[in-house]
Short mmCIF file of C-alpha atoms and ligand atoms in Angstrom, two decimals:
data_model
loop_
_atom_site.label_atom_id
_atom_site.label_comp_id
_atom_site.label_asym_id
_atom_site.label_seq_id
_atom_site.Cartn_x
_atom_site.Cartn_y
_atom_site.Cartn_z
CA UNK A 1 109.43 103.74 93.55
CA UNK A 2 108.84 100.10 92.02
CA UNK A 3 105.05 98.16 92.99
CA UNK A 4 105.41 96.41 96.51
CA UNK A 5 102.87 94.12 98.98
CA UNK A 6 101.49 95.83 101.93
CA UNK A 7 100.95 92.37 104.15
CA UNK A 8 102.11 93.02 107.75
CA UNK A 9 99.61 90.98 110.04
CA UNK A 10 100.98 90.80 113.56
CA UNK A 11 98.72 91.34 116.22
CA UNK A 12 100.41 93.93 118.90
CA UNK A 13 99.47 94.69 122.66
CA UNK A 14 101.42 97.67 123.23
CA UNK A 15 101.75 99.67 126.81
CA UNK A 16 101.38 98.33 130.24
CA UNK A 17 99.03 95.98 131.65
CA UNK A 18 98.43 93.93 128.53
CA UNK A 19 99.78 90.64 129.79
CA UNK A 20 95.98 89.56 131.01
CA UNK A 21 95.35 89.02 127.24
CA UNK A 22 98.46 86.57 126.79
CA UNK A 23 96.34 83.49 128.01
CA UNK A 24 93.22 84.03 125.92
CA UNK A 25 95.83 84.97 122.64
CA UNK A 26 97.30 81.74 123.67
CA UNK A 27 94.84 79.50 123.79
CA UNK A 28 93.47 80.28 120.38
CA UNK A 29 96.24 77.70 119.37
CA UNK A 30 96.02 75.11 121.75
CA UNK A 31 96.54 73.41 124.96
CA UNK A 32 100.69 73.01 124.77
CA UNK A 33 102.98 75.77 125.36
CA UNK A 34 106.64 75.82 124.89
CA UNK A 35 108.17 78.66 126.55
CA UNK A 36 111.95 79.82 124.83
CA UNK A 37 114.15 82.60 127.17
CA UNK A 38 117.54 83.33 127.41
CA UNK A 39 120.11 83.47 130.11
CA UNK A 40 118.07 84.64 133.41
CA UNK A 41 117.08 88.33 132.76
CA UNK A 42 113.13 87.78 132.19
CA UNK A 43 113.57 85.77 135.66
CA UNK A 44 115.57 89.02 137.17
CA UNK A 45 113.22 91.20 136.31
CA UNK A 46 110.29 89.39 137.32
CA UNK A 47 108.28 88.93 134.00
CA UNK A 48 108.86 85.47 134.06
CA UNK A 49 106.76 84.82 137.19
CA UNK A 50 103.66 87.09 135.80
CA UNK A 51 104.15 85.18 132.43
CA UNK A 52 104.08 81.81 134.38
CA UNK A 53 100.91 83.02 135.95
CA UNK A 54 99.03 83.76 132.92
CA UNK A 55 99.23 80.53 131.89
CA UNK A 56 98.39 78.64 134.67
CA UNK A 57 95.17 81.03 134.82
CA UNK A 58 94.42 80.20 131.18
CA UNK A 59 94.57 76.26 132.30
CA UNK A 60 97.97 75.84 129.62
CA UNK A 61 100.10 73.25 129.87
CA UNK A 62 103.66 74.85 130.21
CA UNK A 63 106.92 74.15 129.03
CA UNK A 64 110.23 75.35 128.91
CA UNK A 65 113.63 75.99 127.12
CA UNK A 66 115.92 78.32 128.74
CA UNK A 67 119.26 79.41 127.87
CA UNK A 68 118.98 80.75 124.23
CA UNK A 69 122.36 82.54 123.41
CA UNK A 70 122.89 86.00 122.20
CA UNK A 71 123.76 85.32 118.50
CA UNK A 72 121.57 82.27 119.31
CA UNK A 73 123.04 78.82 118.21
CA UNK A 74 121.63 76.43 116.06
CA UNK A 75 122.01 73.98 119.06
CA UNK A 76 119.52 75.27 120.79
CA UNK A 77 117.26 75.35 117.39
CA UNK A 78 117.73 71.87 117.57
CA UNK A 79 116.96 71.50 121.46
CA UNK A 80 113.57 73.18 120.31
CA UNK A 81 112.29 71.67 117.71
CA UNK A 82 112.87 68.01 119.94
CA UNK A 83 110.37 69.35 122.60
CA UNK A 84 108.27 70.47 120.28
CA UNK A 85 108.21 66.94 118.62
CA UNK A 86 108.11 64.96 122.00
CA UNK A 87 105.63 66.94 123.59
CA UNK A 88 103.58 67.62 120.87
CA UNK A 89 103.29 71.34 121.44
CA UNK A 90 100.81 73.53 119.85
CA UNK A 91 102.29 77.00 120.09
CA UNK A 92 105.57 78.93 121.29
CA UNK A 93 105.52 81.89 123.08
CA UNK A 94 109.03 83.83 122.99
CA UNK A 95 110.15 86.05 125.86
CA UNK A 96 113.26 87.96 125.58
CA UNK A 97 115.03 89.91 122.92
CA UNK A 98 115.67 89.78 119.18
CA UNK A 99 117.79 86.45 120.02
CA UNK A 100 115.36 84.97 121.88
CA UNK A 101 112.09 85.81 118.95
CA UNK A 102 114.56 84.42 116.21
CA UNK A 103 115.70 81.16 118.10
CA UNK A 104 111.60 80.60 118.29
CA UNK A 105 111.19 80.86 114.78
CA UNK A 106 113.26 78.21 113.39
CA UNK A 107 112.17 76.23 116.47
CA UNK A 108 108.73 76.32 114.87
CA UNK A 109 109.60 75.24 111.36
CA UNK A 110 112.19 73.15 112.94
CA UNK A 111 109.13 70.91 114.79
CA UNK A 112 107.51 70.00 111.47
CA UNK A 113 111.01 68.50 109.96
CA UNK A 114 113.22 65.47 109.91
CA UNK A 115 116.10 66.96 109.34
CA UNK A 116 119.08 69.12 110.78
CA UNK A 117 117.58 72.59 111.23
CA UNK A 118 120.77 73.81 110.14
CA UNK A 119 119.87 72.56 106.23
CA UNK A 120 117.23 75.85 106.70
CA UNK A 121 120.18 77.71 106.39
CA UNK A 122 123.01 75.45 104.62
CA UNK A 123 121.25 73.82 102.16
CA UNK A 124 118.21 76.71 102.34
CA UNK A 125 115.59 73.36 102.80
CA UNK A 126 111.96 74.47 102.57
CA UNK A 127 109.94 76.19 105.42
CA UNK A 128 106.45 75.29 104.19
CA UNK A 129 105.17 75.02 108.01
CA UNK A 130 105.31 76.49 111.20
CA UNK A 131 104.26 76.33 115.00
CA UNK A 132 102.50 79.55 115.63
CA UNK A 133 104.53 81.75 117.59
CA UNK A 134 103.48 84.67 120.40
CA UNK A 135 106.11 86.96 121.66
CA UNK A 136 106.49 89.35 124.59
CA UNK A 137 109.50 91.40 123.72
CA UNK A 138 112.31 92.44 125.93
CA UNK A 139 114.56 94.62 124.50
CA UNK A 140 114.13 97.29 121.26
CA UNK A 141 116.61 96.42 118.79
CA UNK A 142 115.50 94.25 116.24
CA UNK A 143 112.46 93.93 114.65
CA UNK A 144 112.07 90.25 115.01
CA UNK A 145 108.50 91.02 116.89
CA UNK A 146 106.99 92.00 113.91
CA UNK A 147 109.15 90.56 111.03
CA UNK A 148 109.19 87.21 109.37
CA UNK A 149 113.17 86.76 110.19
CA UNK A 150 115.76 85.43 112.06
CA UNK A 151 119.58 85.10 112.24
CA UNK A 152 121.07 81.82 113.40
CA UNK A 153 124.59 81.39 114.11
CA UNK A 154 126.84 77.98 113.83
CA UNK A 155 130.03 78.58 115.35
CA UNK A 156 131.41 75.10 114.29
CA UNK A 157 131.32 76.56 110.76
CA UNK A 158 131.67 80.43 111.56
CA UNK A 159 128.24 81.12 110.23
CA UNK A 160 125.65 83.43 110.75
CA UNK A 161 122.89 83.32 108.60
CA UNK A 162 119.84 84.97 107.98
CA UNK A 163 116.56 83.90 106.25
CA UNK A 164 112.78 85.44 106.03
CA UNK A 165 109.86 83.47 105.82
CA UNK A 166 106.07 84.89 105.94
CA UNK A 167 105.56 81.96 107.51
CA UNK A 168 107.72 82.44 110.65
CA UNK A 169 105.76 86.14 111.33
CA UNK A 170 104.92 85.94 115.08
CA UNK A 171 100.79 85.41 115.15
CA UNK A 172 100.71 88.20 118.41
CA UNK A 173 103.49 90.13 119.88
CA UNK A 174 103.27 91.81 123.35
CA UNK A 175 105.41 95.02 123.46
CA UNK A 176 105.54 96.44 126.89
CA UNK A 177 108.12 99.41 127.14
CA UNK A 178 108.29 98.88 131.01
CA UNK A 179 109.88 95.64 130.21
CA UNK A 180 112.82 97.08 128.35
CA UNK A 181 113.20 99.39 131.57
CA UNK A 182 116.31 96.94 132.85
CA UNK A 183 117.73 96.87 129.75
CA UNK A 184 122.00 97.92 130.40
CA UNK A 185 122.88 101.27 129.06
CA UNK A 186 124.91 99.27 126.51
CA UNK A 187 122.30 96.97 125.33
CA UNK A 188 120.19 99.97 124.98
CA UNK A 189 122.78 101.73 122.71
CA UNK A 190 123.83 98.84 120.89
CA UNK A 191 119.53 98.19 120.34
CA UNK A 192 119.60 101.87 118.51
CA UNK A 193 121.99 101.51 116.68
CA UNK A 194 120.69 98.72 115.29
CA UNK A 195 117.15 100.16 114.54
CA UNK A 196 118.96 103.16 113.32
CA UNK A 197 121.13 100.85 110.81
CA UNK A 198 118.01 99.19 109.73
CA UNK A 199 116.14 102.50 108.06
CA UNK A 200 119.83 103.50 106.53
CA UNK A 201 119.38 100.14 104.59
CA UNK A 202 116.55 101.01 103.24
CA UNK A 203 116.46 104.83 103.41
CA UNK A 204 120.10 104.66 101.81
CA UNK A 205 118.74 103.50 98.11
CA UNK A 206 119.12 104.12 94.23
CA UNK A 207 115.59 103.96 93.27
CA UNK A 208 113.25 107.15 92.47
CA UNK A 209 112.23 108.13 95.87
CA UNK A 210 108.84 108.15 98.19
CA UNK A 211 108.51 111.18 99.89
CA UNK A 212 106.04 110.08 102.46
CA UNK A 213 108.35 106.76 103.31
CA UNK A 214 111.25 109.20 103.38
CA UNK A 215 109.41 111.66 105.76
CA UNK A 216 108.71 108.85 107.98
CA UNK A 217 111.96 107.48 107.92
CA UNK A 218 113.64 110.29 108.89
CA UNK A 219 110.94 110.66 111.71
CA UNK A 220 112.58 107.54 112.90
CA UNK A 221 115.80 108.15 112.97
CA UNK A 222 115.22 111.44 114.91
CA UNK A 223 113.30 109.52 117.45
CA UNK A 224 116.09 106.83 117.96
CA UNK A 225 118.80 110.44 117.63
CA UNK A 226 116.40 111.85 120.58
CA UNK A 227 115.10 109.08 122.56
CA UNK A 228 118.13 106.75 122.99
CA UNK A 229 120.38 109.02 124.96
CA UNK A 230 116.86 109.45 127.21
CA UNK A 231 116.65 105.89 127.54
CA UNK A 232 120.37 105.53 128.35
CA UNK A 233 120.65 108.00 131.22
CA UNK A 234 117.25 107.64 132.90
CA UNK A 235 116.69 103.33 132.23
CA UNK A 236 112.61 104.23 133.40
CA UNK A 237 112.02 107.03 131.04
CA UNK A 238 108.60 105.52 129.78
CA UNK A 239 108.14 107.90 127.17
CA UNK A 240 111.94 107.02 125.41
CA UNK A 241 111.42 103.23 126.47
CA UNK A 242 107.90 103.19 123.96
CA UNK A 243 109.45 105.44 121.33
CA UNK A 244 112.49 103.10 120.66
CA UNK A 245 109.77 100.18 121.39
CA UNK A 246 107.75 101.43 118.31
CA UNK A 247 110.21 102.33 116.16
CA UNK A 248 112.48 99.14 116.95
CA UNK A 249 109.28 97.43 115.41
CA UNK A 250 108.29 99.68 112.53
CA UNK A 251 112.02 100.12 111.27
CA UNK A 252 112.06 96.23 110.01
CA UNK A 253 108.64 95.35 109.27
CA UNK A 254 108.28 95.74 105.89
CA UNK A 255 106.04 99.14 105.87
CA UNK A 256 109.45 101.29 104.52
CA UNK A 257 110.51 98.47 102.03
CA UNK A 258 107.30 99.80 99.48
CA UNK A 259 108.93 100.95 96.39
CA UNK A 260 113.14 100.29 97.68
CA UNK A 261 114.83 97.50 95.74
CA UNK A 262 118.63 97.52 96.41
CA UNK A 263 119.91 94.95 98.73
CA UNK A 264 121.00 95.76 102.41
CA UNK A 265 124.78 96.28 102.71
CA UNK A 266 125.70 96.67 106.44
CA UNK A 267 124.44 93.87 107.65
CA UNK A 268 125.74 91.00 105.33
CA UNK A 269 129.29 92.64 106.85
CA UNK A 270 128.20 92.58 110.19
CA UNK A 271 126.92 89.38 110.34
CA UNK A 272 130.38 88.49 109.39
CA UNK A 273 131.65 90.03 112.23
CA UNK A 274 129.53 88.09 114.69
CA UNK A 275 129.89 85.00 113.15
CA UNK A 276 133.71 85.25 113.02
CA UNK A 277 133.86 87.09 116.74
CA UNK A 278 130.43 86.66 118.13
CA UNK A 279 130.28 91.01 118.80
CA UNK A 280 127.13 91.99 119.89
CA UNK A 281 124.97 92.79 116.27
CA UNK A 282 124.46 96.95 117.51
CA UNK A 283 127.48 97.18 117.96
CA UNK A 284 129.69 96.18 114.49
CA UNK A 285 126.68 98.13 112.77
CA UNK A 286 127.80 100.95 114.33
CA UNK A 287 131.69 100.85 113.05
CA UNK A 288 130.73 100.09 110.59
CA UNK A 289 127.83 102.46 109.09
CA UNK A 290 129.68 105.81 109.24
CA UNK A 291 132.81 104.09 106.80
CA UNK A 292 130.24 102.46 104.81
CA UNK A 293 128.80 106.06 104.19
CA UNK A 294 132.26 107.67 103.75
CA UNK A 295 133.12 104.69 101.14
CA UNK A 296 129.73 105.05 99.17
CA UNK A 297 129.67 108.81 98.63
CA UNK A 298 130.68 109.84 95.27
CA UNK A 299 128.97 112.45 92.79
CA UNK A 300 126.08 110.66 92.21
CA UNK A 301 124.90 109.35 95.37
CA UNK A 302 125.82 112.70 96.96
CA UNK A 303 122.03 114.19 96.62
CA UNK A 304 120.78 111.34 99.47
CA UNK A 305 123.27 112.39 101.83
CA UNK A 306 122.25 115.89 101.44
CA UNK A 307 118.39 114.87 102.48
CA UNK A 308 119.95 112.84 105.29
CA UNK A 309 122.00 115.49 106.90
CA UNK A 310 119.43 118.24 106.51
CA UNK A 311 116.23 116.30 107.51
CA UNK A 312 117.92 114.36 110.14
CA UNK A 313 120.46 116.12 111.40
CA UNK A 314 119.39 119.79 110.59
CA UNK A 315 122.34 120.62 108.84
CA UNK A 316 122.57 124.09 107.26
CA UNK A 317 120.94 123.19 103.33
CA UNK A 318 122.75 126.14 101.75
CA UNK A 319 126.35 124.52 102.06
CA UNK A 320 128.41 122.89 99.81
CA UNK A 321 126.56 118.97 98.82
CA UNK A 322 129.47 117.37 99.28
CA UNK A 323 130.26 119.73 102.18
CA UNK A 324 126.66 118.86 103.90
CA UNK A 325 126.90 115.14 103.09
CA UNK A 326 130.83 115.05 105.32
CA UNK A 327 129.13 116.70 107.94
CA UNK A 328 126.05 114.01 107.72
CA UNK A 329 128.72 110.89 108.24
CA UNK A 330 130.12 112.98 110.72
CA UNK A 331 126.92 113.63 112.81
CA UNK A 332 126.34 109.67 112.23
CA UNK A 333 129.69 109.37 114.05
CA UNK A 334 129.07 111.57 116.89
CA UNK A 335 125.64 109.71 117.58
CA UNK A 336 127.56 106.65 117.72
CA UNK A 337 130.56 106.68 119.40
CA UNK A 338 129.94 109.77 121.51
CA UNK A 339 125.93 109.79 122.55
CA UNK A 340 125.66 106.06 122.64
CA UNK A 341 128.97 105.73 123.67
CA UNK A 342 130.06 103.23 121.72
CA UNK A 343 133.42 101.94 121.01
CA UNK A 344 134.57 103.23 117.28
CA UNK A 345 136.81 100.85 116.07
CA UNK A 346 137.33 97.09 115.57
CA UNK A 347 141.02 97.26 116.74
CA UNK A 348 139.36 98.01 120.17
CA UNK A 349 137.24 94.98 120.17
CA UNK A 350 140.08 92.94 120.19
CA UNK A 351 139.76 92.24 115.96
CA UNK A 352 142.60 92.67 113.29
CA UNK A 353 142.68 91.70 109.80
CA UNK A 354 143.23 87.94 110.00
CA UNK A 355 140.26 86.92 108.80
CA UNK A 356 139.02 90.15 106.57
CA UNK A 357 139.45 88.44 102.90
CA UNK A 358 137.13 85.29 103.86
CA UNK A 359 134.90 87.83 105.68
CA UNK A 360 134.66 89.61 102.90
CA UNK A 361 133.61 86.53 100.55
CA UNK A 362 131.47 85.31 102.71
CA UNK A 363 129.75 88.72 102.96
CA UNK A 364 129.02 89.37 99.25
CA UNK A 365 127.54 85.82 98.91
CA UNK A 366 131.16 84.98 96.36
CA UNK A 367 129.97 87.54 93.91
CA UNK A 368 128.52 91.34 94.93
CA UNK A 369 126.48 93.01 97.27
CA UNK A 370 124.17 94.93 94.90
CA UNK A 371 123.14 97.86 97.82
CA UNK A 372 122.95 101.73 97.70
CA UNK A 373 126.54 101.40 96.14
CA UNK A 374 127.86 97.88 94.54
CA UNK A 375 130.06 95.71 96.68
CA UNK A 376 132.55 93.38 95.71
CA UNK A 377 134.56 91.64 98.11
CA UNK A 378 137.96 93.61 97.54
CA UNK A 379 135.49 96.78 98.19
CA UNK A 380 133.99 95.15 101.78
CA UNK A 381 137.66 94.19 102.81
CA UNK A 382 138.60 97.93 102.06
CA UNK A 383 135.49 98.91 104.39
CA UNK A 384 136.47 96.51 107.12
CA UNK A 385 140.06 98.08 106.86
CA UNK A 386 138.35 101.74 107.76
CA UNK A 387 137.41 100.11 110.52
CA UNK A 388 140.17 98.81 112.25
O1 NZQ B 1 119.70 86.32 127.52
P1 NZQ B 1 119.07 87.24 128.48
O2 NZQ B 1 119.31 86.87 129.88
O3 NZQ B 1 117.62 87.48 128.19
O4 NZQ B 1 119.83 88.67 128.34
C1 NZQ B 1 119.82 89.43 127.14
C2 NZQ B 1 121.13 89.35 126.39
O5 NZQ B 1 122.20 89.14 127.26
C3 NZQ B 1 119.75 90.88 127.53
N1 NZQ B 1 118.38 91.37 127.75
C4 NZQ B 1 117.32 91.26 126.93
N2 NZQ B 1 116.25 91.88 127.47
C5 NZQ B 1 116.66 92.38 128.68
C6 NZQ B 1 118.01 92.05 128.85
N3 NZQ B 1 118.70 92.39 129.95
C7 NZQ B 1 118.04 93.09 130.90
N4 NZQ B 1 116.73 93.44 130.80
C8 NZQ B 1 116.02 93.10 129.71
N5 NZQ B 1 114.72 93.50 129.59
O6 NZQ B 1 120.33 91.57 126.43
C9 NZQ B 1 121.30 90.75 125.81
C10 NZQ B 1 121.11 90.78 124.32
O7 NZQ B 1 119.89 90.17 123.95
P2 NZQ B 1 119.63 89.74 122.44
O8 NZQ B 1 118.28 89.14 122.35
O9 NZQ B 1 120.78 88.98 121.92
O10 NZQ B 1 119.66 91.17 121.68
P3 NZQ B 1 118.96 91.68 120.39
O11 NZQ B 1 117.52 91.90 120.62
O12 NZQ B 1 119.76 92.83 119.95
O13 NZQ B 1 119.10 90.48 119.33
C11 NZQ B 1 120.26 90.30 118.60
C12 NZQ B 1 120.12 89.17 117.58
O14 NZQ B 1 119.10 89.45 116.60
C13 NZQ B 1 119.64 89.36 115.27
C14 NZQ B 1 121.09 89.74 115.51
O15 NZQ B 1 121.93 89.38 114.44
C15 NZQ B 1 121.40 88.99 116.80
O16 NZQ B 1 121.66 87.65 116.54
N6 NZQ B 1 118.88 90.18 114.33
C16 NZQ B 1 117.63 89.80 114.02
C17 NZQ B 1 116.88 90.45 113.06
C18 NZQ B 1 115.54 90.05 112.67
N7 NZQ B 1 114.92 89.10 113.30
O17 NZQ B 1 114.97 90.58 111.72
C19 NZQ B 1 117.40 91.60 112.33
C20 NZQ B 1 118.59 92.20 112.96
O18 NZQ B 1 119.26 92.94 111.96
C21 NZQ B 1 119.54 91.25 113.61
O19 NZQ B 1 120.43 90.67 112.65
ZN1 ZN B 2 120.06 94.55 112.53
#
């Protein structure tokens, strides 16, 4: 357990019926409001009309940039950061999913530069300010609603890049589960599995543990084991809609990090994967956890896997270690591919090994991924073949 900062300040509405705050929250930052969205499904589902609404009650002056991909593009960073500039906007308000929230970010650090947004990522140019952002999120996958990330993809260079800022930490965040009601049975899966992927980073670590992190982590990941399947078979399921909602937020926010120092592992390699093939995020973490598991479990990591599959998964603590921590990856498998009926392996997403040894580079940063287990790139090609 090493020394760590407790700073998480993001205000949150959470439930139903909070959107008559949005206009007051709004106006605390000024007159001009750029509104970011993706591809139609806040207009689908109606939010976009009550969101409209608030803000013409609040007397805001509203505008707009739709269209904000999956795996969002530094394009539309770019397309951003101009309106901001031109129109002189004082605050962004993000509606959609974990795409949409990043996008906004680097939209608002974007409106306070001269240069090519993409030098936040390239070049890793300085973020010293940014537009103040308010959220109302979508879909629970993520974390972006309460963390100070984002990932922002450049397919002209195959990158996908991540970066955290305290800076870019949304000012107010709206989390409504009845929002994420329309969400596809396949979003919805592919959401869990990354929330569930996101406490493995951190629960999956070499320094002394924290029992009461530990307890709560694994409180977590049974809620995201229980409520996902809920979610998936009956969409309106309040109750499973505002467990994932909470935990989608808590998972990434920095509350788990106290005391964990190794470096995450999974999603380096995934974000290879959707730079490469553009695969939606959930879904490569998913392969890909239960072989990153198999490939880390040796002697002396043995003794996490046994806390994982007994306090998880409620497997039987007087087997075997090495016996209980099989079963563990196993159990990790049959949440996957079989609850959240996901697809297993990369050869059925239409991806061979073409382009595993640049992968592979690009994932351990040229030198090592120093996570739960050390990485080199010959060791992250190996786990991409497991895959296949
Ligand atoms: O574009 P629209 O029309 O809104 O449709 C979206 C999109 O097609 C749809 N959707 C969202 N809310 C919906 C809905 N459809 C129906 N009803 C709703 N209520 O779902 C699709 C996926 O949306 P997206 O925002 O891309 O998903 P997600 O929230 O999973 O975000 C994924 C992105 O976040 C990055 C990922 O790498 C990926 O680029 N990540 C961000 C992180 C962070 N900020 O800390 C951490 C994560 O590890 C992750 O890397
Ligand atoms: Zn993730």
């Amino acid at each position: 357990m090493e020394s760590f900062i407790y700073d998480i300040p993001v205000k949150v509405y959470f439930g139903e019926n909070q959107l008559s705050h949005l206009g007051k929250e709004l106006s605390k930052f000024g007159k001009k409001v750029l509104m970011t969205y993706g591809g139609g499904s806040i207009k689908k589902i109606g939010l976009y009309d009550k969101v409209v609404e608030e803000i013409k009650k609040a007397g805001l002056e509203l505008y707009e940039l739709p269209g904000i991909e999956p795996n969002p593009r530094v394009e539309s960073v770019r397309k951003g950061a101009q309106i901001c500039k031109e129109k002189q906007i004082d605050v962004l308000l993000a509606v959609g999913g974990g795409s949409t929230i990043d996008c906004t970010k680097f939209i608002a650090a974007g409106a306070f530069v001269d240069f090519d947004p993409w030098d936040f990522f390239s070049k890793w140019a300085p973020i010293e300010k940014a537009l103040p952002i308010v959220d109302i999120l979508t879909l629970s996958a993520t974390g972006s609603e309460m963390d100070s990330g984002g990932v922002i993809s450049n397919p002209d260079t195959n990158d996908k890049i991540g970066r955290m800022e305290p800076i870019l930490l949304p000012k107010v965040s709206f989390l409504d589960p009845t929002n994420t009601y329309t969400v596809s049975e396949y979003q919805t899966a592919c959401g869990s599995a990354d929330i569930f992927s996101h406490i493995c980073e951190v629960y999956f670590d070499t320094s002394k543990n924290f029992f009461m992190l530990d307890t709560f982590m694994e409180g977590m990941l049974r809620t995201v084991i229980k409520y996902t399947p809920i979610a998936m078979s009956e969409p309106k399921n309040y109750e499973a809609r505002a467990n994932l909602m909470w935990t989608s937020s808590w998972a990434i926010n920095g509350f788990i990090n106290g005391g964990a120092r190794n470096v995450w592992s999974c999603h380096p390699m995934e974000h290879e994967l959707s730079a490469f093939y553009d695969i939606t995020h959930g879904l490569g973490l998913a392969i890909l956890t239960p072989r990153w598991l198999e490939f880390c479990l040796n002697d002396k990591t043995v003794d996490r896997y046994v806390r994982f599959g007994t306090e998880v998964f409620g497997i039987d603590k007087n087997l075997d270690k090495m016996d209980i921590a099989k079963r563990a990856i196993e159990a990790t498998k049959d949440f996957f591919f079989n609850k959240l009926k996901l697809k297993s392996r990369l050869s059925e997403i239409g991806i061979d090994d073409k382009n595993f040894a640049i992968m592979a580079k690009k994932a351990v940063s040229g030198s090592a991924l120093k996570g739960f287990v050390t990485l080199t790139a010959d060791d992250v090609e190996k786990i991409y073949r497991m895959c296949l």
